[in-house]
Amino acid sequence: MANAYLQGVEISASQFLDIFHHYDNDGNFFPYFVDFMKKKKHFWGRKKILGLFLPPALQLVSKSLLVQILPTEENFLLFFRQQLKSCAEFMKAWRNYDADHSGYIEADELKNFLKDLLQRAKKPYDEKKLEEYTLTTLKIFDSNKDGKLCLSEMARLLPDQENFLLKFQGVKMARKEFNKIFELYDQDRNGYMDENELDALLKDLCEKNNKVLEVSKIPTYKSAIMALSDGGKLYRTELALVLCEEEM
Ligand SMILES: [Ca+2]
Ligand SMILES: [Ca+2]
Ligand SMILES: [Ca+2]
């Protein structure tokens, strides 16, 4: 229903985010947005502003909802979510596009990722559009503004029920502890985890953190994490993306 009110409001995702960040100084975005709409009344049209005031539900509007009411063409979140349906698929994409295995998707890698997504979805684009999409995607997801994307920044691409990455945020550990755990569960000490070794680790993690992780979801967790592996060999660097805290 929300998008019915905004149909025909032609702003690009990039303009939208500029406005959003400009007005969202204190994180209390909605009043500023309304203020902005009022000032632009002559431009946006009275009907649309009324439309914005009417549904009280809109006062709870969140950044993600606003991203969702962008014109379909520019609707990144929705688009990504349509393309990456499961977390295993998402992790596999991550592994492919982090071509230099730095643990981050840098701008050039992101561009390749978007290009392939657009091709897969048979959406027309040119080099200029692709640049714009890349910059916009960075603006949306690069929360710590270091110009590249880490796995947890991309985590909100996954629909909530699939979003094991957000859950694992809660059980992340310091590098030292992570190394200890890796060595402990790499039982045959061959330098990588196989599926069985990962299974044992996940079982213990779920037991220890039963408020955050669900034992019944272990197969999902496992297939998603194994999607980061190199043909069934899950090395330390890749597992660290999920379990190890970011180093500052
Ligand atoms: Ca990279
Ligand atoms: Ca970042
Ligand atoms: Ca092993």
PDB file of C-alpha atoms and ligand atoms in Angstrom:
ATOM      1  CA  MET A   1       0.000   0.000   0.000  1.00  0.00           C
ATOM      2  CA  ALA A   2       2.797   2.389   0.811  1.00  0.00           C
ATOM      3  CA  ASN A   3       4.171   2.393  -2.690  1.00  0.00           C
ATOM      4  CA  ALA A   4       0.796   3.434  -4.107  1.00  0.00           C
ATOM      5  CA  TYR A   5       1.309   6.834  -2.463  1.00  0.00           C
ATOM      6  CA  LEU A   6       4.721   7.300  -3.884  1.00  0.00           C
ATOM      7  CA  GLN A   7       4.156   6.015  -7.358  1.00  0.00           C
ATOM      8  CA  GLY A   8       5.327   8.471  -9.903  1.00  0.00           C
ATOM      9  CA  VAL A   9       7.761  10.148  -7.539  1.00  0.00           C
ATOM     10  CA  GLU A  10      10.798   9.963  -9.687  1.00  0.00           C
ATOM     11  CA  ILE A  11      13.921   9.953  -7.592  1.00  0.00           C
ATOM     12  CA  SER A  12      16.775   7.592  -8.064  1.00  0.00           C
ATOM     13  CA  ALA A  13      17.996   5.380  -5.262  1.00  0.00           C
ATOM     14  CA  SER A  14      21.118   7.478  -5.023  1.00  0.00           C
ATOM     15  CA  GLN A  15      19.236  10.766  -4.640  1.00  0.00           C
ATOM     16  CA  PHE A  16      16.996   9.092  -2.113  1.00  0.00           C
ATOM     17  CA  LEU A  17      19.921   8.062   0.057  1.00  0.00           C
ATOM     18  CA  ASP A  18      21.472  11.510  -0.133  1.00  0.00           C
ATOM     19  CA  ILE A  19      18.217  12.963   1.136  1.00  0.00           C
ATOM     20  CA  PHE A  20      17.942  10.260   3.739  1.00  0.00           C
ATOM     21  CA  HIS A  21      21.402  10.817   5.177  1.00  0.00           C
ATOM     22  CA  HIS A  22      20.980  14.572   5.043  1.00  0.00           C
ATOM     23  CA  TYR A  23      17.829  14.505   7.132  1.00  0.00           C
ATOM     24  CA  ASP A  24      18.646  11.575   9.357  1.00  0.00           C
ATOM     25  CA  ASN A  25      21.089  13.463  11.575  1.00  0.00           C
ATOM     26  CA  ASP A  26      19.886  11.994  14.825  1.00  0.00           C
ATOM     27  CA  GLY A  27      18.497   8.737  13.495  1.00  0.00           C
ATOM     28  CA  ASN A  28      14.961  10.056  13.979  1.00  0.00           C
ATOM     29  CA  PHE A  29      14.253  10.252  10.326  1.00  0.00           C
ATOM     30  CA  PHE A  30      10.536  10.565   9.864  1.00  0.00           C
ATOM     31  CA  PRO A  31       9.833  14.142  11.054  1.00  0.00           C
ATOM     32  CA  TYR A  32      12.617  15.446   8.862  1.00  0.00           C
ATOM     33  CA  PHE A  33      11.283  13.562   5.905  1.00  0.00           C
ATOM     34  CA  VAL A  34       7.850  15.081   6.431  1.00  0.00           C
ATOM     35  CA  ASP A  35       9.429  18.507   6.747  1.00  0.00           C
ATOM     36  CA  PHE A  36      11.267  17.948   3.518  1.00  0.00           C
ATOM     37  CA  MET A  37       8.097  16.829   1.761  1.00  0.00           C
ATOM     38  CA  LYS A  38       6.240  19.913   3.021  1.00  0.00           C
ATOM     39  CA  LYS A  39       8.903  22.245   1.700  1.00  0.00           C
ATOM     40  CA  LYS A  40       8.767  20.521  -1.647  1.00  0.00           C
ATOM     41  CA  LYS A  41       4.985  20.599  -1.723  1.00  0.00           C
ATOM     42  CA  HIS A  42       4.742  22.441  -5.007  1.00  0.00           C
ATOM     43  CA  PHE A  43       6.965  19.842  -6.537  1.00  0.00           C
ATOM     44  CA  TRP A  44       5.738  16.626  -4.970  1.00  0.00           C
ATOM     45  CA  GLY A  45       2.030  17.455  -5.168  1.00  0.00           C
ATOM     46  CA  ARG A  46      -0.466  17.836  -2.379  1.00  0.00           C
ATOM     47  CA  LYS A  47      -2.019  14.440  -2.807  1.00  0.00           C
ATOM     48  CA  LYS A  48       1.181  12.621  -2.229  1.00  0.00           C
ATOM     49  CA  ILE A  49       1.954  14.541   0.951  1.00  0.00           C
ATOM     50  CA  LEU A  50      -1.517  13.825   2.283  1.00  0.00           C
ATOM     51  CA  GLY A  51      -0.927  10.241   1.389  1.00  0.00           C
ATOM     52  CA  LEU A  52       2.167  10.296   3.533  1.00  0.00           C
ATOM     53  CA  PHE A  53       0.367  11.764   6.524  1.00  0.00           C
ATOM     54  CA  LEU A  54      -2.656   9.529   6.380  1.00  0.00           C
ATOM     55  CA  PRO A  55      -1.566   6.064   7.335  1.00  0.00           C
ATOM     56  CA  PRO A  56      -0.317   6.178  10.919  1.00  0.00           C
ATOM     57  CA  ALA A  57       1.604   3.052  10.171  1.00  0.00           C
ATOM     58  CA  LEU A  58       3.892   5.127   8.027  1.00  0.00           C
ATOM     59  CA  GLN A  59       5.127   6.928  11.116  1.00  0.00           C
ATOM     60  CA  LEU A  60       6.922   3.743  11.928  1.00  0.00           C
ATOM     61  CA  VAL A  61       8.589   3.981   8.600  1.00  0.00           C
ATOM     62  CA  SER A  62      12.061   2.565   8.694  1.00  0.00           C
ATOM     63  CA  LYS A  63      14.971   2.916   6.395  1.00  0.00           C
ATOM     64  CA  SER A  64      14.368  -0.531   4.981  1.00  0.00           C
ATOM     65  CA  LEU A  65      10.735   0.225   4.273  1.00  0.00           C
ATOM     66  CA  LEU A  66      11.698   3.411   2.507  1.00  0.00           C
ATOM     67  CA  VAL A  67      14.168   1.532   0.414  1.00  0.00           C
ATOM     68  CA  GLN A  68      11.387  -0.839  -0.428  1.00  0.00           C
ATOM     69  CA  ILE A  69       9.062   1.881  -1.694  1.00  0.00           C
ATOM     70  CA  LEU A  70      11.543   3.162  -4.211  1.00  0.00           C
ATOM     71  CA  PRO A  71      10.592   2.682  -7.832  1.00  0.00           C
ATOM     72  CA  THR A  72      11.032  -0.969  -8.754  1.00  0.00           C
ATOM     73  CA  GLU A  73      13.814  -0.185 -11.203  1.00  0.00           C
ATOM     74  CA  GLU A  74      15.932   1.247  -8.418  1.00  0.00           C
ATOM     75  CA  ASN A  75      14.832  -1.136  -5.751  1.00  0.00           C
ATOM     76  CA  PHE A  76      18.094  -2.714  -4.762  1.00  0.00           C
ATOM     77  CA  LEU A  77      17.136  -4.650  -1.697  1.00  0.00           C
ATOM     78  CA  LEU A  78      14.198  -6.266  -3.349  1.00  0.00           C
ATOM     79  CA  PHE A  79      16.195  -6.966  -6.437  1.00  0.00           C
ATOM     80  CA  PHE A  80      19.027  -8.584  -4.511  1.00  0.00           C
ATOM     81  CA  ARG A  81      16.634 -10.625  -2.489  1.00  0.00           C
ATOM     82  CA  GLN A  82      14.903 -11.898  -5.576  1.00  0.00           C
ATOM     83  CA  GLN A  83      18.227 -12.978  -6.981  1.00  0.00           C
ATOM     84  CA  LEU A  84      19.785 -14.512  -3.885  1.00  0.00           C
ATOM     85  CA  LYS A  85      17.103 -16.675  -2.425  1.00  0.00           C
ATOM     86  CA  SER A  86      18.964 -18.756   0.131  1.00  0.00           C
ATOM     87  CA  CYS A  87      21.843 -18.035   2.437  1.00  0.00           C
ATOM     88  CA  ALA A  88      23.875 -20.808   0.788  1.00  0.00           C
ATOM     89  CA  GLU A  89      23.418 -19.039  -2.539  1.00  0.00           C
ATOM     90  CA  PHE A  90      24.410 -15.752  -0.945  1.00  0.00           C
ATOM     91  CA  MET A  91      27.562 -17.239   0.576  1.00  0.00           C
ATOM     92  CA  LYS A  92      28.518 -18.873  -2.691  1.00  0.00           C
ATOM     93  CA  ALA A  93      28.149 -15.534  -4.454  1.00  0.00           C
ATOM     94  CA  TRP A  94      30.286 -13.926  -1.772  1.00  0.00           C
ATOM     95  CA  ARG A  95      33.030 -16.478  -2.305  1.00  0.00           C
ATOM     96  CA  ASN A  96      32.963 -16.033  -6.075  1.00  0.00           C
ATOM     97  CA  TYR A  97      33.021 -12.257  -6.098  1.00  0.00           C
ATOM     98  CA  ASP A  98      35.628 -11.749  -3.407  1.00  0.00           C
ATOM     99  CA  ALA A  99      38.061 -12.607  -6.180  1.00  0.00           C
ATOM    100  CA  ASP A 100      41.227 -11.676  -4.265  1.00  0.00           C
ATOM    101  CA  HIS A 101      40.031 -13.461  -1.093  1.00  0.00           C
ATOM    102  CA  SER A 102      40.599 -10.340   0.958  1.00  0.00           C
ATOM    103  CA  GLY A 103      37.478 -11.062   3.020  1.00  0.00           C
ATOM    104  CA  TYR A 104      35.872  -7.920   1.583  1.00  0.00           C
ATOM    105  CA  ILE A 105      33.998  -7.018  -1.571  1.00  0.00           C
ATOM    106  CA  GLU A 106      35.816  -3.976  -2.905  1.00  0.00           C
ATOM    107  CA  ALA A 107      34.223  -1.579  -5.411  1.00  0.00           C
ATOM    108  CA  ASP A 108      35.557  -3.329  -8.515  1.00  0.00           C
ATOM    109  CA  GLU A 109      34.385  -6.701  -7.240  1.00  0.00           C
ATOM    110  CA  LEU A 110      31.014  -5.245  -6.383  1.00  0.00           C
ATOM    111  CA  LYS A 111      30.711  -3.936  -9.920  1.00  0.00           C
ATOM    112  CA  ASN A 112      31.254  -7.416 -11.344  1.00  0.00           C
ATOM    113  CA  PHE A 113      28.722  -8.804  -8.928  1.00  0.00           C
ATOM    114  CA  LEU A 114      26.068  -6.267  -9.950  1.00  0.00           C
ATOM    115  CA  LYS A 115      26.841  -6.762 -13.613  1.00  0.00           C
ATOM    116  CA  ASP A 116      26.209 -10.492 -13.339  1.00  0.00           C
ATOM    117  CA  LEU A 117      23.046  -9.980 -11.307  1.00  0.00           C
ATOM    118  CA  LEU A 118      21.694  -7.569 -13.900  1.00  0.00           C
ATOM    119  CA  GLN A 119      22.531  -9.942 -16.712  1.00  0.00           C
ATOM    120  CA  ARG A 120      20.931 -12.827 -14.898  1.00  0.00           C
ATOM    121  CA  ALA A 121      17.785 -10.797 -14.335  1.00  0.00           C
ATOM    122  CA  LYS A 122      17.896  -9.692 -17.998  1.00  0.00           C
ATOM    123  CA  LYS A 123      17.805  -6.046 -16.941  1.00  0.00           C
ATOM    124  CA  PRO A 124      19.196  -3.528 -19.405  1.00  0.00           C
ATOM    125  CA  TYR A 125      22.149  -1.439 -18.178  1.00  0.00           C
ATOM    126  CA  ASP A 126      25.091   0.502 -19.509  1.00  0.00           C
ATOM    127  CA  GLU A 127      28.474   1.362 -18.041  1.00  0.00           C
ATOM    128  CA  LYS A 128      27.159   4.611 -16.533  1.00  0.00           C
ATOM    129  CA  LYS A 129      24.214   2.882 -14.853  1.00  0.00           C
ATOM    130  CA  LEU A 130      26.524   0.194 -13.567  1.00  0.00           C
ATOM    131  CA  GLU A 131      28.787   2.822 -11.972  1.00  0.00           C
ATOM    132  CA  GLU A 132      25.763   4.437 -10.378  1.00  0.00           C
ATOM    133  CA  TYR A 133      24.437   1.139  -9.059  1.00  0.00           C
ATOM    134  CA  THR A 134      27.834   0.318  -7.610  1.00  0.00           C
ATOM    135  CA  LEU A 135      28.080   3.661  -5.801  1.00  0.00           C
ATOM    136  CA  THR A 136      24.515   3.388  -4.552  1.00  0.00           C
ATOM    137  CA  THR A 137      24.990  -0.141  -3.292  1.00  0.00           C
ATOM    138  CA  LEU A 138      28.099   1.005  -1.445  1.00  0.00           C
ATOM    139  CA  LYS A 139      26.147   3.903   0.054  1.00  0.00           C
ATOM    140  CA  ILE A 140      23.419   1.550   1.252  1.00  0.00           C
ATOM    141  CA  PHE A 141      25.555  -1.186   2.721  1.00  0.00           C
ATOM    142  CA  ASP A 142      28.932   0.260   3.676  1.00  0.00           C
ATOM    143  CA  SER A 143      27.981   1.132   7.254  1.00  0.00           C
ATOM    144  CA  ASN A 144      31.497   1.810   8.515  1.00  0.00           C
ATOM    145  CA  LYS A 145      32.355   3.866   5.390  1.00  0.00           C
ATOM    146  CA  ASP A 146      35.637   2.157   4.595  1.00  0.00           C
ATOM    147  CA  GLY A 147      34.708   1.922   0.921  1.00  0.00           C
ATOM    148  CA  LYS A 148      34.358  -1.845   0.883  1.00  0.00           C
ATOM    149  CA  LEU A 149      31.812  -4.373   2.070  1.00  0.00           C
ATOM    150  CA  CYS A 150      32.343  -7.009   4.709  1.00  0.00           C
ATOM    151  CA  LEU A 151      30.107 -10.009   5.139  1.00  0.00           C
ATOM    152  CA  SER A 152      28.105  -8.593   8.023  1.00  0.00           C
ATOM    153  CA  GLU A 153      27.404  -5.361   6.125  1.00  0.00           C
ATOM    154  CA  MET A 154      25.864  -7.436   3.353  1.00  0.00           C
ATOM    155  CA  ALA A 155      23.942  -9.601   5.795  1.00  0.00           C
ATOM    156  CA  ARG A 156      20.757  -7.595   5.481  1.00  0.00           C
ATOM    157  CA  LEU A 157      20.418  -8.712   1.905  1.00  0.00           C
ATOM    158  CA  LEU A 158      19.096 -11.941   3.291  1.00  0.00           C
ATOM    159  CA  PRO A 159      15.439 -12.181   4.223  1.00  0.00           C
ATOM    160  CA  ASP A 160      14.912 -12.359   7.984  1.00  0.00           C
ATOM    161  CA  GLN A 161      14.013 -16.003   8.231  1.00  0.00           C
ATOM    162  CA  GLU A 162      17.103 -16.905   6.216  1.00  0.00           C
ATOM    163  CA  ASN A 163      19.340 -14.527   8.032  1.00  0.00           C
ATOM    164  CA  PHE A 164      21.730 -16.755   9.892  1.00  0.00           C
ATOM    165  CA  LEU A 165      24.488 -14.178   9.459  1.00  0.00           C
ATOM    166  CA  LEU A 166      22.792 -11.730  11.789  1.00  0.00           C
ATOM    167  CA  LYS A 167      22.422 -14.496  14.341  1.00  0.00           C
ATOM    168  CA  PHE A 168      26.086 -15.362  14.134  1.00  0.00           C
ATOM    169  CA  GLN A 169      26.890 -11.717  14.832  1.00  0.00           C
ATOM    170  CA  GLY A 170      25.887 -12.533  18.380  1.00  0.00           C
ATOM    171  CA  VAL A 171      28.375 -15.376  18.800  1.00  0.00           C
ATOM    172  CA  LYS A 172      31.396 -13.832  17.127  1.00  0.00           C
ATOM    173  CA  MET A 173      34.646 -14.169  19.031  1.00  0.00           C
ATOM    174  CA  ALA A 174      38.009 -12.473  19.260  1.00  0.00           C
ATOM    175  CA  ARG A 175      40.755 -13.640  16.917  1.00  0.00           C
ATOM    176  CA  LYS A 176      42.686 -15.452  19.638  1.00  0.00           C
ATOM    177  CA  GLU A 177      39.715 -17.454  20.787  1.00  0.00           C
ATOM    178  CA  PHE A 178      38.712 -18.172  17.200  1.00  0.00           C
ATOM    179  CA  ASN A 179      42.154 -19.589  16.415  1.00  0.00           C
ATOM    180  CA  LYS A 180      41.971 -21.829  19.445  1.00  0.00           C
ATOM    181  CA  ILE A 181      38.549 -23.097  18.407  1.00  0.00           C
ATOM    182  CA  PHE A 182      39.678 -23.685  14.841  1.00  0.00           C
ATOM    183  CA  GLU A 183      42.590 -25.805  15.993  1.00  0.00           C
ATOM    184  CA  LEU A 184      40.432 -27.710  18.425  1.00  0.00           C
ATOM    185  CA  TYR A 185      37.791 -28.646  15.870  1.00  0.00           C
ATOM    186  CA  ASP A 186      40.163 -29.285  12.986  1.00  0.00           C
ATOM    187  CA  GLN A 187      40.545 -32.692  14.525  1.00  0.00           C
ATOM    188  CA  ASP A 188      42.812 -34.260  11.911  1.00  0.00           C
ATOM    189  CA  ARG A 189      44.925 -31.081  11.866  1.00  0.00           C
ATOM    190  CA  ASN A 190      45.063 -30.836   8.097  1.00  0.00           C
ATOM    191  CA  GLY A 191      44.508 -27.075   8.145  1.00  0.00           C
ATOM    192  CA  TYR A 192      40.889 -27.017   7.018  1.00  0.00           C
ATOM    193  CA  MET A 193      37.537 -28.165   8.310  1.00  0.00           C
ATOM    194  CA  ASP A 194      35.502 -30.748   6.525  1.00  0.00           C
ATOM    195  CA  GLU A 195      31.762 -31.050   6.896  1.00  0.00           C
ATOM    196  CA  ASN A 196      31.942 -33.391   9.877  1.00  0.00           C
ATOM    197  CA  GLU A 197      34.354 -31.193  11.763  1.00  0.00           C
ATOM    198  CA  LEU A 198      32.170 -28.163  11.107  1.00  0.00           C
ATOM    199  CA  ASP A 199      29.141 -30.125  12.232  1.00  0.00           C
ATOM    200  CA  ALA A 200      30.760 -30.858  15.592  1.00  0.00           C
ATOM    201  CA  LEU A 201      31.694 -27.203  16.019  1.00  0.00           C
ATOM    202  CA  LEU A 202      28.188 -25.999  15.144  1.00  0.00           C
ATOM    203  CA  LYS A 203      26.590 -28.439  17.566  1.00  0.00           C
ATOM    204  CA  ASP A 204      28.729 -27.158  20.416  1.00  0.00           C
ATOM    205  CA  LEU A 205      28.179 -23.531  19.408  1.00  0.00           C
ATOM    206  CA  CYS A 206      24.404 -24.013  19.309  1.00  0.00           C
ATOM    207  CA  GLU A 207      24.405 -25.686  22.678  1.00  0.00           C
ATOM    208  CA  LYS A 208      26.496 -22.961  24.217  1.00  0.00           C
ATOM    209  CA  ASN A 209      24.446 -20.164  22.642  1.00  0.00           C
ATOM    210  CA  ASN A 210      21.018 -21.717  22.662  1.00  0.00           C
ATOM    211  CA  LYS A 211      19.355 -18.353  23.061  1.00  0.00           C
ATOM    212  CA  VAL A 212      20.703 -17.156  19.715  1.00  0.00           C
ATOM    213  CA  LEU A 213      21.272 -20.243  17.592  1.00  0.00           C
ATOM    214  CA  GLU A 214      18.881 -23.087  16.925  1.00  0.00           C
ATOM    215  CA  VAL A 215      19.961 -26.728  16.927  1.00  0.00           C
ATOM    216  CA  SER A 216      17.269 -27.528  14.367  1.00  0.00           C
ATOM    217  CA  LYS A 217      18.861 -25.037  11.948  1.00  0.00           C
ATOM    218  CA  ILE A 218      22.290 -26.701  11.964  1.00  0.00           C
ATOM    219  CA  PRO A 219      21.851 -28.156   8.449  1.00  0.00           C
ATOM    220  CA  THR A 220      21.037 -24.659   7.123  1.00  0.00           C
ATOM    221  CA  TYR A 221      23.954 -23.057   8.952  1.00  0.00           C
ATOM    222  CA  LYS A 222      26.237 -25.801   7.724  1.00  0.00           C
ATOM    223  CA  SER A 223      25.285 -25.617   4.060  1.00  0.00           C
ATOM    224  CA  ALA A 224      25.597 -21.827   4.116  1.00  0.00           C
ATOM    225  CA  ILE A 225      29.023 -21.869   5.730  1.00  0.00           C
ATOM    226  CA  MET A 226      30.245 -24.726   3.536  1.00  0.00           C
ATOM    227  CA  ALA A 227      29.323 -22.595   0.511  1.00  0.00           C
ATOM    228  CA  LEU A 228      32.390 -20.548   1.496  1.00  0.00           C
ATOM    229  CA  SER A 229      34.598 -23.625   1.278  1.00  0.00           C
ATOM    230  CA  ASP A 230      36.992 -24.564  -1.466  1.00  0.00           C
ATOM    231  CA  GLY A 231      35.413 -27.760  -2.771  1.00  0.00           C
ATOM    232  CA  GLY A 232      34.594 -28.991   0.733  1.00  0.00           C
ATOM    233  CA  LYS A 233      37.723 -27.585   2.362  1.00  0.00           C
ATOM    234  CA  LEU A 234      36.770 -24.810   4.740  1.00  0.00           C
ATOM    235  CA  TYR A 235      39.875 -22.818   5.553  1.00  0.00           C
ATOM    236  CA  ARG A 236      40.445 -20.577   8.528  1.00  0.00           C
ATOM    237  CA  THR A 237      40.114 -17.305   6.578  1.00  0.00           C
ATOM    238  CA  GLU A 238      36.654 -18.214   5.319  1.00  0.00           C
ATOM    239  CA  LEU A 239      35.308 -19.494   8.627  1.00  0.00           C
ATOM    240  CA  ALA A 240      36.676 -16.350  10.261  1.00  0.00           C
ATOM    241  CA  LEU A 241      34.298 -14.269   8.121  1.00  0.00           C
ATOM    242  CA  VAL A 242      31.399 -15.817  10.002  1.00  0.00           C
ATOM    243  CA  LEU A 243      32.808 -16.394  13.481  1.00  0.00           C
ATOM    244  CA  CYS A 244      35.587 -13.909  14.092  1.00  0.00           C
ATOM    245  CA  GLU A 245      35.117 -10.308  15.165  1.00  0.00           C
ATOM    246  CA  GLU A 246      36.342  -7.621  12.790  1.00  0.00           C
ATOM    247  CA  GLU A 247      39.745  -6.312  13.648  1.00  0.00           C
ATOM    248  CA  MET A 248      39.821  -2.578  14.109  1.00  0.00           C
TER     249      MET A 248
HETATM  250 CA    CA B   1      38.043  -8.652  -2.166  1.00  0.00          CA
HETATM  251 CA    CA B   2      32.555  -1.405   5.065  1.00  0.00          CA
HETATM  252 CA    CA B   3      40.339 -31.010   9.144  1.00  0.00          CA
END
